[in-house]
């Protein structure tokens, strides 16, 4: 999906040293928690469907996504898992019937 690809490209363009300060700034802003929730959803989507672009291994892309995941959890805490994975769990529970 084009949106996912754009998000991944932007994340890959940000230096590792800038990740935590950027995430802290976003998290502290109004609606920042929702933004990080959305970012986490994109991270999981990217991990679920890794793409291999020209000149880049899927391992390198996964490494970037995992680094962002680590930093998001560091800044926002584990509470994001409930928001991000909860709907997926509930969806699975509905299928079980």
Coordinates of C-alpha atoms in Angstrom, one line a residue:
X1 CA 0.0 0.0 0.0
X2 CA 1.3 3.4 -0.9
X3 CA 0.7 5.1 2.5
X4 CA 2.7 2.3 4.2
X5 CA 5.6 2.7 1.8
X6 CA 5.7 6.5 2.3
X7 CA 5.7 6.1 6.1
X8 CA 8.5 3.5 5.9
X9 CA 10.6 5.7 3.6
X10 CA 10.2 8.7 6.0
X11 CA 11.2 6.5 9.0
X12 CA 14.2 5.2 7.2
X13 CA 15.3 8.8 6.4
X14 CA 15.5 9.8 10.1
X15 CA 18.8 9.3 11.9
X16 CA 18.8 6.9 14.9
X17 CA 20.0 9.7 17.2
X18 CA 17.0 11.8 16.3
X19 CA 14.3 9.1 16.9
X20 CA 13.8 9.5 20.7
X21 CA 13.8 13.3 20.8
X22 CA 11.3 13.3 17.9
X23 CA 9.0 10.8 19.5
X24 CA 9.2 12.6 22.9
X25 CA 8.2 15.8 21.2
X26 CA 5.3 14.2 19.3
X27 CA 4.1 12.3 22.5
X28 CA 4.2 15.5 24.5
X29 CA 2.1 17.4 21.9
X30 CA -1.7 17.5 21.9
X31 CA -2.9 14.2 20.4
X32 CA 0.6 12.8 20.5
X33 CA -0.6 9.5 22.0
X34 CA -2.9 9.0 19.1
X35 CA -0.2 9.8 16.7
X36 CA 2.1 7.2 18.3
X37 CA -0.8 4.7 18.2
X38 CA -1.1 5.2 14.5
X39 CA 2.7 5.0 14.0
X40 CA 2.7 1.7 15.9
X41 CA 0.0 0.3 13.6
X42 CA 2.2 1.3 10.6
X43 CA 5.2 -0.4 12.2
X44 CA 3.3 -3.6 12.6
X45 CA 1.9 -3.4 9.1
X46 CA 5.4 -2.9 7.8
X47 CA 6.7 -5.9 9.7
X48 CA 3.9 -8.1 8.5
X49 CA 4.5 -7.2 4.8
X50 CA 8.1 -6.4 4.4
X51 CA 9.0 -5.0 1.0
X52 CA 12.2 -5.1 -0.8
X53 CA 13.0 -1.9 -2.7
X54 CA 15.8 -1.3 -5.1
X55 CA 19.2 -1.7 -3.4
X56 CA 17.8 -2.5 0.1
X57 CA 17.5 -5.9 1.8
X58 CA 14.3 -6.7 3.6
X59 CA 16.5 -7.3 6.7
X60 CA 17.6 -3.7 6.6
X61 CA 14.0 -2.5 6.4
X62 CA 13.0 -4.8 9.2
X63 CA 15.9 -3.5 11.3
X64 CA 14.6 0.1 10.9
X65 CA 11.1 -0.9 11.8
X66 CA 12.2 -2.8 14.9
X67 CA 14.3 0.2 16.0
X68 CA 11.3 2.5 15.7
X69 CA 9.2 0.0 17.6
X70 CA 11.7 -0.1 20.4
X71 CA 11.8 3.7 20.7
X72 CA 8.0 4.1 20.5
X73 CA 7.6 1.6 23.4
X74 CA 10.4 3.4 25.3
X75 CA 8.6 6.8 25.0
X76 CA 4.9 5.8 25.2
X77 CA 5.1 2.6 27.2
X78 CA 3.6 -0.7 26.9
X79 CA 0.0 0.7 27.0
X80 CA 0.1 1.0 23.3
X81 CA -0.1 -2.7 22.9
X82 CA -3.7 -2.7 24.2
X83 CA -4.7 0.0 21.7
X84 CA -2.9 -1.5 18.7
X85 CA -3.3 -5.2 19.2
X86 CA -6.6 -5.2 21.2
X87 CA -8.8 -4.7 18.1
X88 CA -6.9 -7.5 16.3
X89 CA -7.5 -9.8 19.3
X90 CA -11.1 -8.9 19.4
X91 CA -11.4 -9.5 15.7
X92 CA -9.9 -13.0 16.1
X93 CA -12.3 -13.7 19.0
X94 CA -15.3 -12.9 16.8
X95 CA -14.1 -15.4 14.2
X96 CA -13.9 -18.1 16.8
X97 CA -17.5 -17.6 17.4

